[in-house]
């Protein structure tokens, strides 16, 4: 592997993959001209777990995944692997991946920042409900003779 | 013997048309949508995903609608669909220690880092029918409290620090895959985990219960049960690095079981493990108990002939698609088979009657 893992790119690819497809389409409805290098394709990824949470890997079960690769008019290539079977989600994410690599500031503002904020809110909303079900133990006072 | 027969096409077409009508039920009642099933029958959806061995809530909900709520039939539909999907990759093993927990309880420690979080549980309900659900009610809302954001470490990790529990050595070997190679016995623990996690909930539950009743007892405590979401990270071949491409809900159970020890090793607790797609704690606890019972040889315990200790018995019978396929095939035409049996019994009877007459 010659390519250096690009932390920012990892981050946006993940954000785009995990975004609700309908929300992504709302935030970025019009795709710029591009060619499809690999048409959106549905398949599966085998999810692995570890025995005991930390031990040897085992096959837990598959999940549906859609992948797509595109090239923009300027030659910039973008890839996407997204959970689920929504082909337009994968294609939109691949186009955005290409745009973001060219440093498209508007895509950053218009899409990524919004998605990140909304994902954070959704996560916090669940965490606060979980926190409300945390048990506070109290010790009963024992009668002393 | 099964002999191919022709005929009955019209009857079959009409039967399927009637099936579709029956599936719809009374047309004066609103039709059930797939999103309604996905959102409001979520635990059925989870069971179909776990036993169908494919995480996709929309497809599982569709399968439940198509199967008229017959969950084993729905699992069958998902398994059949699964085989049509190209396999892109295997994920990196999910990190359950980093799970965003909805629920996390321990039956072994009252006070533990991260605390006891009950989550949306049926526990402590009175199991009385709630007739309010028959009427269209108000939108229920859950109370909230500030989330501390503190880490929720695995309970077994706490025990491992003192050497009180067997370590689970981390390896990175490629696990065997039941969906690619037929089951071969003896199966290693990784293969057993795969078979059990996609096994029939009722079957695995009964086996686990049998160990509690004495058929291969392992004195299990639920060290920890957690339910929540974990990220799934995959190495993308065209990029050369890993991306978290999605999130799935999982249920994980770790049991702390009776100890082993030897002349050289001081006594230690042992472990059972269960990890299941979706929210499915009955299944995860069951898998952990059966996992532990199947480890008797590795832990130097006696084989007492209990079903839950017998991996051939457990692994050959836990899959409900295999089981229902073989079971239900006997209702298909066996006319030639049965003709042979009829001829045989007529001959035996006539011989017996003739003998009695002599």
Short mmCIF file of C-alpha atoms in Angstrom, two decimals:
data_model
loop_
_atom_site.label_atom_id
_atom_site.label_comp_id
_atom_site.label_asym_id
_atom_site.label_seq_id
_atom_site.Cartn_x
_atom_site.Cartn_y
_atom_site.Cartn_z
CA UNK A 1 0.00 0.00 0.00
CA UNK A 2 1.79 3.09 -1.24
CA UNK A 3 -1.00 5.54 -0.53
CA UNK A 4 -0.92 7.19 2.89
CA UNK A 5 -4.18 6.74 4.73
CA UNK A 6 -5.81 10.12 4.43
CA UNK A 7 -7.50 10.83 7.73
CA UNK A 8 -9.79 13.55 6.40
CA UNK A 9 -10.83 11.39 3.47
CA UNK A 10 -11.53 8.42 5.73
CA UNK A 11 -13.71 10.71 7.79
CA UNK A 12 -15.81 12.09 4.95
CA UNK A 13 -16.19 8.73 3.23
CA UNK A 14 -17.53 7.34 6.49
CA UNK A 15 -19.83 10.29 7.07
CA UNK A 16 -21.24 10.02 3.54
CA UNK A 17 -21.64 6.24 3.86
CA UNK A 18 -23.51 6.45 7.16
CA UNK A 19 -25.72 9.40 6.21
CA UNK A 20 -29.39 8.65 5.57
CA UNK A 21 -29.64 8.43 1.76
CA UNK A 22 -32.67 10.73 1.59
CA UNK A 23 -30.96 13.39 3.69
CA UNK A 24 -27.84 13.27 1.52
CA UNK A 25 -29.99 13.69 -1.61
CA UNK A 26 -31.71 16.67 0.00
CA UNK A 27 -28.42 18.35 0.90
CA UNK A 28 -26.77 17.70 -2.46
CA UNK A 29 -29.49 17.20 -5.05
CA UNK A 30 -27.68 18.09 -8.28
CA UNK A 31 -24.65 16.04 -9.26
CA UNK A 32 -22.04 17.72 -11.47
CA UNK A 33 -21.22 16.04 -14.80
CA UNK A 34 -19.32 12.80 -14.26
CA UNK A 35 -18.69 9.41 -15.81
CA UNK A 36 -19.31 6.17 -13.99
CA UNK A 37 -16.15 4.06 -13.75
CA UNK A 38 -17.88 1.29 -11.87
CA UNK A 39 -21.65 1.38 -11.93
CA UNK A 40 -23.34 1.21 -8.52
CA UNK A 41 -23.37 -2.46 -7.49
CA UNK A 42 -25.09 -4.10 -4.53
CA UNK A 43 -23.28 -6.80 -2.63
CA UNK A 44 -22.40 -7.95 0.85
CA UNK A 45 -19.64 -7.54 3.38
CA UNK A 46 -19.08 -10.35 5.88
CA UNK A 47 -19.00 -8.73 9.31
CA UNK A 48 -16.56 -10.29 11.74
CA UNK A 49 -16.62 -10.30 15.50
CA UNK A 50 -14.05 -11.48 18.01
CA UNK A 51 -14.68 -14.33 20.46
CA UNK A 52 -14.94 -12.80 23.92
CA UNK A 53 -14.85 -9.36 22.31
CA UNK A 54 -11.06 -9.51 22.13
CA UNK A 55 -10.06 -12.98 20.89
CA UNK A 56 -10.03 -14.84 17.59
CA UNK A 57 -12.17 -13.45 14.73
CA UNK A 58 -15.32 -15.26 13.59
CA UNK A 59 -17.93 -14.61 10.92
CA UNK A 60 -20.96 -12.98 12.49
CA UNK A 61 -23.12 -12.44 9.42
CA UNK A 62 -23.24 -10.29 6.33
CA UNK A 63 -24.56 -6.81 5.70
CA UNK A 64 -25.70 -5.28 2.43
CA UNK A 65 -23.33 -2.78 0.86
CA UNK A 66 -23.40 -0.77 -2.38
CA UNK A 67 -20.25 0.50 -4.05
CA UNK A 68 -19.61 2.87 -6.92
CA UNK A 69 -16.70 4.68 -8.60
CA UNK A 70 -16.95 7.81 -10.71
CA UNK A 71 -14.69 10.27 -12.50
CA UNK A 72 -15.43 13.98 -12.78
CA UNK A 73 -14.93 16.03 -15.96
CA UNK A 74 -11.56 17.24 -14.60
CA UNK A 75 -10.36 13.64 -14.18
CA UNK A 76 -10.76 13.43 -10.40
CA UNK A 77 -11.80 9.93 -9.34
CA UNK A 78 -14.14 9.26 -6.42
CA UNK A 79 -15.12 6.03 -4.68
CA UNK A 80 -17.89 5.05 -2.31
CA UNK A 81 -18.87 2.01 -0.30
CA UNK A 82 -22.10 2.57 1.59
CA UNK A 83 -24.25 0.38 3.80
CA UNK A 84 -27.53 -0.78 2.28
CA UNK A 85 -28.82 -1.18 -1.26
CA UNK A 86 -29.39 2.40 -2.37
CA UNK A 87 -27.55 2.86 -5.66
CA UNK A 88 -28.13 6.60 -5.88
CA UNK A 89 -26.70 6.95 -2.37
CA UNK A 90 -23.47 5.23 -3.48
CA UNK A 91 -23.21 7.29 -6.65
CA UNK A 92 -23.83 10.58 -4.85
CA UNK A 93 -21.24 9.66 -2.20
CA UNK A 94 -18.67 8.77 -4.90
CA UNK A 95 -19.20 12.11 -6.68
CA UNK A 96 -18.82 13.96 -3.39
CA UNK A 97 -15.66 11.98 -2.62
CA UNK A 98 -14.19 13.20 -5.92
CA UNK A 99 -15.28 16.80 -5.29
CA UNK A 100 -13.94 16.85 -1.75
CA UNK A 101 -10.55 15.57 -2.93
CA UNK A 102 -10.40 18.62 -5.21
CA UNK A 103 -11.00 20.71 -2.10
CA UNK A 104 -14.57 21.73 -2.87
CA UNK A 105 -15.29 24.07 0.01
CA UNK A 106 -19.00 24.34 -0.76
CA UNK A 107 -19.45 20.56 -0.55
CA UNK A 108 -17.70 20.66 2.81
CA UNK A 109 -20.05 23.34 4.11
CA UNK A 110 -23.21 22.28 2.37
CA UNK A 111 -22.96 18.58 3.10
CA UNK A 112 -20.25 17.36 5.46
CA UNK A 113 -20.65 19.89 8.23
CA UNK A 114 -24.43 19.42 8.24
CA UNK A 115 -24.16 15.63 8.23
CA UNK A 116 -21.58 15.63 11.00
CA UNK A 117 -23.73 17.89 13.17
CA UNK A 118 -26.84 15.79 12.58
CA UNK A 119 -25.03 12.50 13.23
CA UNK A 120 -23.70 13.96 16.47
CA UNK A 121 -27.19 15.04 17.53
CA UNK A 122 -28.69 11.63 16.75
CA UNK A 123 -25.99 9.89 18.74
CA UNK A 124 -26.39 12.23 21.69
CA UNK A 125 -30.17 11.82 21.62
CA UNK A 126 -29.83 8.05 22.10
CA UNK A 127 -27.09 8.43 24.69
CA UNK A 128 -29.23 10.77 26.80
CA UNK A 129 -32.13 8.29 26.75
CA UNK A 130 -29.74 5.52 27.80
CA UNK A 131 -28.35 7.75 30.56
CA UNK A 132 -31.88 8.23 31.93
CA UNK A 133 -32.10 4.44 32.44
CA UNK A 134 -28.86 4.22 34.40
CA UNK A 135 -29.44 2.69 37.81
CA UNK A 136 -28.64 4.70 40.92
CA UNK A 137 -28.22 2.17 43.68
CA UNK A 138 -28.92 3.19 47.23
CA UNK A 139 -28.37 1.12 50.31
CA UNK A 140 -31.29 0.53 52.61
CA UNK A 141 -30.59 1.68 56.15
CA UNK A 142 -30.47 -1.35 58.38
CA UNK A 143 -32.30 -1.32 61.66
CA UNK A 144 -29.90 -1.54 64.58
CA UNK A 145 -30.97 -2.94 67.90
CA UNK B 1 -37.12 -41.44 -3.12
CA UNK B 2 -38.52 -38.32 -4.73
CA UNK B 3 -39.81 -38.74 -8.28
CA UNK B 4 -40.48 -35.72 -10.45
CA UNK B 5 -44.13 -35.33 -11.27
CA UNK B 6 -45.92 -33.01 -13.64
CA UNK B 7 -49.34 -31.54 -13.42
CA UNK B 8 -51.25 -29.35 -11.07
CA UNK B 9 -49.91 -26.13 -12.56
CA UNK B 10 -53.32 -24.50 -12.60
CA UNK B 11 -53.95 -25.58 -9.01
CA UNK B 12 -50.56 -24.16 -7.97
CA UNK B 13 -51.19 -20.82 -9.69
CA UNK B 14 -54.56 -20.53 -8.04
CA UNK B 15 -53.14 -21.52 -4.66
CA UNK B 16 -50.54 -18.75 -4.95
CA UNK B 17 -53.19 -16.22 -5.95
CA UNK B 18 -55.22 -17.20 -2.90
CA UNK B 19 -52.08 -16.96 -0.76
CA UNK B 20 -51.66 -13.35 -1.96
CA UNK B 21 -55.27 -12.57 -1.09
CA UNK B 22 -54.97 -14.17 2.34
CA UNK B 23 -51.72 -12.30 2.94
CA UNK B 24 -53.55 -9.05 2.38
CA UNK B 25 -56.32 -10.11 4.76
CA UNK B 26 -59.51 -8.08 5.15
CA UNK B 27 -59.24 -5.25 2.58
CA UNK B 28 -61.23 -2.94 4.86
CA UNK B 29 -58.20 -2.96 7.19
CA UNK B 30 -55.29 -0.72 6.15
CA UNK B 31 -52.39 -2.51 4.47
CA UNK B 32 -49.23 -2.93 6.55
CA UNK B 33 -46.23 -1.13 5.07
CA UNK B 34 -42.66 -2.42 5.13
CA UNK B 35 -41.44 0.66 7.08
CA UNK B 36 -44.16 -0.02 9.69
CA UNK B 37 -42.87 -3.55 10.15
CA UNK B 38 -39.28 -2.32 10.27
CA UNK B 39 -40.04 0.29 12.93
CA UNK B 40 -42.78 -1.33 15.01
CA UNK B 41 -41.98 -5.06 14.82
CA UNK B 42 -38.29 -4.44 15.25
CA UNK B 43 -37.53 -7.49 17.34
CA UNK B 44 -39.02 -9.76 14.67
CA UNK B 45 -36.93 -7.91 12.10
CA UNK B 46 -33.86 -8.45 14.27
CA UNK B 47 -34.54 -12.15 14.57
CA UNK B 48 -34.90 -12.51 10.82
CA UNK B 49 -31.63 -10.62 10.26
CA UNK B 50 -29.77 -12.72 12.85
CA UNK B 51 -30.98 -16.09 11.59
CA UNK B 52 -31.02 -15.00 7.95
CA UNK B 53 -27.42 -13.91 8.59
CA UNK B 54 -27.86 -10.66 6.69
CA UNK B 55 -28.08 -7.22 8.29
CA UNK B 56 -30.62 -5.22 6.28
CA UNK B 57 -33.71 -4.11 8.24
CA UNK B 58 -35.70 -3.17 5.12
CA UNK B 59 -35.21 -6.57 3.51
CA UNK B 60 -35.99 -8.40 6.74
CA UNK B 61 -39.21 -6.36 7.11
CA UNK B 62 -40.15 -7.15 3.52
CA UNK B 63 -39.51 -10.85 4.16
CA UNK B 64 -41.79 -10.74 7.21
CA UNK B 65 -44.55 -9.13 5.16
CA UNK B 66 -44.15 -11.64 2.34
CA UNK B 67 -44.10 -14.60 4.73
CA UNK B 68 -47.24 -13.36 6.53
CA UNK B 69 -45.24 -13.16 9.76
CA UNK B 70 -43.87 -16.71 9.56
CA UNK B 71 -40.37 -15.87 10.79
CA UNK B 72 -38.70 -19.10 9.68
CA UNK B 73 -40.14 -18.61 6.20
CA UNK B 74 -38.82 -15.02 6.32
CA UNK B 75 -35.36 -16.28 7.33
CA UNK B 76 -35.52 -18.67 4.37
CA UNK B 77 -36.30 -15.75 2.00
CA UNK B 78 -33.38 -13.74 3.36
CA UNK B 79 -30.99 -16.69 3.08
CA UNK B 80 -32.06 -17.21 -0.54
CA UNK B 81 -31.59 -13.52 -1.34
CA UNK B 82 -28.19 -13.48 0.40
CA UNK B 83 -26.84 -16.06 -2.01
CA UNK B 84 -27.45 -13.67 -4.93
CA UNK B 85 -25.14 -10.99 -3.50
CA UNK B 86 -21.49 -10.81 -4.53
CA UNK B 87 -19.21 -10.76 -1.48
CA UNK B 88 -17.14 -7.57 -1.65
CA UNK B 89 -14.99 -8.11 1.42
CA UNK B 90 -14.83 -9.18 5.03
CA UNK B 91 -14.95 -6.39 7.60
CA UNK B 92 -12.37 -5.78 10.27
CA UNK B 93 -13.62 -7.41 13.47
CA UNK B 94 -16.14 -5.09 15.13
CA UNK B 95 -14.97 -3.44 18.35
CA UNK B 96 -17.72 -4.14 20.84
CA UNK B 97 -15.76 -2.35 23.58
CA UNK B 98 -16.46 0.88 21.65
CA UNK B 99 -20.19 0.16 21.31
CA UNK B 100 -22.57 3.11 21.76
CA UNK B 101 -24.63 1.26 24.34
CA UNK B 102 -28.41 1.46 24.66
CA UNK B 103 -28.29 -1.19 27.33
CA UNK B 104 -25.50 -2.59 29.46
CA UNK B 105 -26.02 -4.68 32.54
CA UNK B 106 -23.92 -6.96 34.67
CA UNK B 107 -25.21 -9.66 36.98
CA UNK B 108 -21.79 -10.04 38.62
CA UNK B 109 -20.89 -6.51 39.72
CA UNK B 110 -23.26 -3.92 41.09
CA UNK B 111 -20.90 -0.98 40.74
CA UNK B 112 -18.79 -0.92 37.64
CA UNK B 113 -17.29 1.69 35.33
CA UNK B 114 -20.00 2.94 32.99
CA UNK B 115 -22.76 1.75 35.32
CA UNK B 116 -25.83 -0.41 34.84
CA UNK B 117 -27.87 0.94 31.95
CA UNK B 118 -31.25 -0.71 31.55
CA UNK B 119 -32.16 0.54 28.07
CA UNK B 120 -35.52 -0.18 26.44
CA UNK B 121 -36.14 -3.49 28.23
CA UNK B 122 -39.15 -5.73 28.90
CA UNK B 123 -37.56 -6.60 32.26
CA UNK B 124 -39.53 -5.29 35.25
CA UNK B 125 -42.72 -4.98 33.18
CA UNK B 126 -45.64 -6.86 34.67
CA UNK B 127 -46.47 -8.84 31.57
CA UNK B 128 -50.05 -7.64 31.73
CA UNK B 129 -51.72 -6.92 28.41
CA UNK B 130 -51.76 -3.20 27.78
CA UNK B 131 -55.14 -2.47 26.28
CA UNK B 132 -54.15 1.12 25.66
CA UNK B 133 -52.14 -0.18 22.69
CA UNK B 134 -55.42 -1.22 21.02
CA UNK B 135 -56.37 2.43 20.75
CA UNK B 136 -54.38 5.02 18.90
CA UNK B 137 -52.51 6.66 21.70
CA UNK B 138 -50.34 9.66 22.17
CA UNK B 139 -46.79 9.60 20.97
CA UNK B 140 -44.72 8.14 23.81
CA UNK B 141 -41.54 9.95 24.76
CA UNK B 142 -38.53 8.72 26.68
CA UNK B 143 -37.03 10.84 29.46
CA UNK B 144 -33.45 11.96 29.01
CA UNK B 145 -30.53 12.69 31.29
CA UNK B 146 -27.13 14.18 30.52
CA UNK B 147 -24.86 11.57 28.98
CA UNK B 148 -21.56 11.36 30.80
CA UNK B 149 -19.65 10.07 27.79
CA UNK B 150 -17.58 7.89 30.11
CA UNK B 151 -16.09 4.69 28.72
CA UNK B 152 -18.01 1.46 29.18
CA UNK B 153 -15.29 -1.19 29.44
CA UNK B 154 -15.96 -4.90 29.23
CA UNK B 155 -16.54 -6.51 32.63
CA UNK B 156 -14.38 -9.49 31.70
CA UNK B 157 -11.56 -7.04 31.08
CA UNK B 158 -11.78 -6.04 34.76
CA UNK B 159 -11.57 -9.69 35.83
CA UNK B 160 -8.73 -10.33 33.41
CA UNK B 161 -6.63 -7.61 35.04
CA UNK B 162 -6.36 -9.72 38.16
CA UNK B 163 -5.82 -12.92 36.19
CA UNK B 164 -9.12 -14.18 37.56
CA UNK B 165 -10.52 -15.20 34.16
CA UNK B 166 -9.05 -17.06 31.25
CA UNK B 167 -7.55 -14.68 28.70
CA UNK B 168 -9.02 -14.69 25.19
CA UNK B 169 -5.88 -14.61 23.05
CA UNK B 170 -6.20 -12.18 20.14
CA UNK B 171 -5.31 -13.65 16.76
CA UNK B 172 -5.91 -12.45 13.25
CA UNK B 173 -6.35 -15.74 11.45
CA UNK B 174 -9.07 -15.88 8.82
CA UNK B 175 -12.01 -17.67 10.41
CA UNK B 176 -13.70 -20.55 8.61
CA UNK B 177 -16.96 -19.61 6.86
CA UNK B 178 -20.03 -21.83 6.96
CA UNK B 179 -21.48 -20.03 3.95
CA UNK B 180 -18.49 -21.00 1.82
CA UNK B 181 -17.46 -24.48 2.98
CA UNK B 182 -19.78 -27.18 4.26
CA UNK B 183 -19.65 -27.88 7.99
CA UNK B 184 -16.86 -30.25 8.94
CA UNK B 185 -16.52 -31.74 12.39
CA UNK B 186 -14.88 -31.17 14.73
CA UNK B 187 -15.53 -27.46 14.24
CA UNK B 188 -13.34 -24.88 15.93
CA UNK B 189 -14.84 -22.28 18.24
CA UNK B 190 -15.00 -19.59 15.53
CA UNK B 191 -17.08 -21.84 13.29
CA UNK B 192 -19.30 -22.84 16.21
CA UNK B 193 -19.90 -19.16 16.96
CA UNK B 194 -21.01 -18.54 13.38
CA UNK B 195 -23.34 -21.55 13.42
CA UNK B 196 -24.88 -20.61 16.77
CA UNK B 197 -25.39 -16.93 16.02
CA UNK B 198 -27.38 -17.80 12.88
CA UNK B 199 -29.01 -20.80 14.57
CA UNK B 200 -32.67 -21.03 15.51
CA UNK B 201 -33.42 -18.97 18.61
CA UNK B 202 -35.80 -21.55 20.03
CA UNK B 203 -33.38 -24.43 19.53
CA UNK B 204 -30.40 -22.59 21.00
CA UNK B 205 -32.55 -21.35 23.90
CA UNK B 206 -33.69 -24.89 24.74
CA UNK B 207 -30.15 -26.23 24.62
CA UNK B 208 -28.95 -23.42 26.87
CA UNK B 209 -31.83 -24.12 29.27
CA UNK B 210 -30.90 -27.81 29.30
CA UNK B 211 -27.41 -26.89 30.56
CA UNK B 212 -28.98 -24.87 33.38
CA UNK B 213 -31.11 -27.87 34.33
CA UNK B 214 -28.07 -30.13 34.64
CA UNK B 215 -27.38 -31.49 31.16
CA UNK B 216 -23.84 -30.12 30.93
CA UNK B 217 -24.03 -27.55 33.71
CA UNK B 218 -21.44 -24.76 33.57
CA UNK B 219 -22.57 -22.44 36.40
CA UNK B 220 -22.94 -19.36 34.22
CA UNK B 221 -23.19 -15.80 35.49
CA UNK B 222 -24.03 -13.07 33.02
CA UNK B 223 -20.86 -11.06 33.44
CA UNK B 224 -22.20 -8.57 30.99
CA UNK B 225 -24.93 -8.04 28.47
CA UNK B 226 -24.72 -5.07 26.14
CA UNK B 227 -26.86 -3.85 23.27
CA UNK B 228 -25.95 -0.95 21.03
CA UNK B 229 -24.45 0.20 17.78
CA UNK B 230 -20.96 -0.44 16.48
CA UNK B 231 -19.24 0.86 13.38
CA UNK B 232 -18.28 -1.59 10.63
CA UNK B 233 -14.91 -0.82 9.15
CA UNK B 234 -13.77 -2.36 5.86
CA UNK B 235 -10.44 -2.21 4.08
CA UNK B 236 -11.33 -0.74 0.69
CA UNK B 237 -9.08 -2.42 -1.89
CA UNK B 238 -9.09 0.53 -4.32
CA UNK B 239 -7.98 2.92 -1.56
CA UNK B 240 -5.60 0.88 0.56
CA UNK B 241 -7.12 2.05 3.82
CA UNK B 242 -10.08 1.20 6.01
CA UNK B 243 -13.32 3.18 6.08
CA UNK B 244 -16.19 2.84 8.53
CA UNK B 245 -18.93 2.23 5.97
CA UNK B 246 -21.87 1.65 8.24
CA UNK B 247 -23.24 0.92 11.67
CA UNK B 248 -25.05 -2.13 12.94
CA UNK B 249 -26.89 -2.93 16.13
CA UNK B 250 -25.55 -5.89 18.07
CA UNK B 251 -26.23 -7.76 21.29
CA UNK B 252 -23.25 -9.18 23.13
CA UNK B 253 -23.24 -11.49 26.14
CA UNK B 254 -20.25 -12.60 28.11
CA UNK B 255 -20.72 -15.23 30.75
CA UNK B 256 -18.39 -15.93 33.62
CA UNK B 257 -18.39 -19.64 34.34
CA UNK B 258 -17.07 -22.26 36.70
CA UNK B 259 -13.33 -22.36 37.05
CA UNK B 260 -10.68 -24.66 35.83
CA UNK B 261 -7.24 -25.10 37.24
CA UNK B 262 -4.45 -27.63 37.24
CA UNK B 263 -1.25 -28.43 39.09
CA UNK B 264 0.53 -25.74 37.09
CA UNK B 265 -2.28 -23.21 36.63
CA UNK B 266 -4.11 -21.64 39.57
CA UNK B 267 -7.92 -21.70 39.28
CA UNK B 268 -9.52 -19.21 36.89
CA UNK B 269 -13.04 -18.43 35.75
CA UNK B 270 -13.85 -19.53 32.21
CA UNK B 271 -15.91 -17.76 29.57
CA UNK B 272 -18.85 -18.23 27.28
CA UNK B 273 -19.55 -15.76 24.50
CA UNK B 274 -22.48 -14.76 22.35
CA UNK B 275 -22.72 -12.01 19.73
CA UNK B 276 -25.90 -11.62 17.69
CA UNK B 277 -27.09 -9.20 15.00
CA UNK B 278 -29.75 -6.80 16.29
CA UNK B 279 -31.32 -6.53 19.71
CA UNK B 280 -31.72 -10.12 20.77
CA UNK B 281 -30.62 -10.74 24.34
CA UNK B 282 -32.36 -14.07 24.85
CA UNK B 283 -30.42 -15.38 21.87
CA UNK B 284 -27.08 -13.85 22.93
CA UNK B 285 -27.32 -15.35 26.43
CA UNK B 286 -28.31 -18.71 24.94
CA UNK B 287 -25.37 -18.69 22.53
CA UNK B 288 -22.98 -17.93 25.42
CA UNK B 289 -24.23 -20.86 27.47
CA UNK B 290 -24.08 -23.30 24.57
CA UNK B 291 -20.66 -21.95 23.52
CA UNK B 292 -19.37 -22.64 27.01
CA UNK B 293 -20.90 -26.13 27.19
CA UNK B 294 -19.27 -27.04 23.86
CA UNK B 295 -15.82 -26.14 25.25
CA UNK B 296 -15.72 -29.15 27.62
CA UNK B 297 -12.85 -30.91 25.82
CA UNK B 298 -10.63 -27.84 25.57
CA UNK B 299 -11.18 -27.12 29.29
CA UNK B 300 -10.56 -30.69 30.41
CA UNK B 301 -14.11 -31.35 31.59
CA UNK B 302 -15.98 -34.64 31.41
CA UNK B 303 -18.28 -35.47 28.54
CA UNK B 304 -21.45 -36.53 30.29
CA UNK B 305 -23.37 -37.16 27.09
CA UNK B 306 -25.42 -33.97 27.40
CA UNK B 307 -26.87 -32.74 24.08
CA UNK B 308 -25.37 -29.25 24.56
CA UNK B 309 -21.88 -30.80 24.85
CA UNK B 310 -22.22 -32.74 21.60
CA UNK B 311 -21.10 -30.45 18.80
CA UNK B 312 -22.28 -32.80 16.09
CA UNK B 313 -25.76 -32.76 17.60
CA UNK B 314 -25.80 -29.00 18.19
CA UNK B 315 -24.28 -27.83 14.93
CA UNK B 316 -26.15 -30.28 12.71
CA UNK B 317 -29.52 -29.31 14.09
CA UNK B 318 -29.38 -25.61 14.99
CA UNK B 319 -30.11 -24.24 11.52
CA UNK B 320 -33.84 -23.76 11.04
CA UNK B 321 -33.65 -23.39 7.25
CA UNK B 322 -31.95 -26.77 6.94
CA UNK B 323 -34.28 -28.27 9.52
CA UNK B 324 -37.47 -26.97 7.99
CA UNK B 325 -36.32 -27.87 4.48
CA UNK B 326 -35.73 -31.49 5.39
CA UNK B 327 -38.74 -31.73 7.63
CA UNK B 328 -41.17 -30.21 5.16
CA UNK B 329 -39.93 -32.12 2.13
CA UNK B 330 -41.74 -35.19 3.42
CA UNK B 331 -45.05 -33.57 2.50
CA UNK B 332 -44.06 -33.50 -1.18
CA UNK B 333 -45.13 -36.40 -3.40
CA UNK B 334 -43.52 -39.70 -2.43
CA UNK B 335 -45.97 -41.75 -4.48
CA UNK B 336 -43.46 -44.29 -5.82
CA UNK B 337 -41.81 -44.73 -2.44
CA UNK B 338 -45.13 -45.33 -0.84
CA UNK B 339 -46.29 -47.72 -3.59
CA UNK B 340 -43.25 -49.90 -2.81
CA UNK B 341 -44.11 -49.86 0.89
CA UNK B 342 -47.74 -50.74 0.10
CA UNK B 343 -46.70 -53.70 -2.02
CA UNK B 344 -44.35 -54.90 0.68
CA UNK B 345 -46.91 -54.69 3.47
CA UNK B 346 -49.57 -56.46 1.33
CA UNK B 347 -47.13 -59.31 0.63
CA UNK B 348 -46.09 -59.60 4.29
CA UNK B 349 -49.72 -59.58 5.39
CA UNK B 350 -50.77 -62.22 2.89
CA UNK B 351 -47.82 -64.40 3.93
CA UNK B 352 -48.72 -63.97 7.62
CA UNK B 353 -52.39 -64.74 6.98
CA UNK B 354 -51.49 -67.79 4.91
CA UNK B 355 -49.14 -69.03 7.66
CA UNK B 356 -51.82 -68.56 10.32
CA UNK B 357 -54.29 -70.55 8.21
CA UNK B 358 -51.95 -73.56 7.95
#
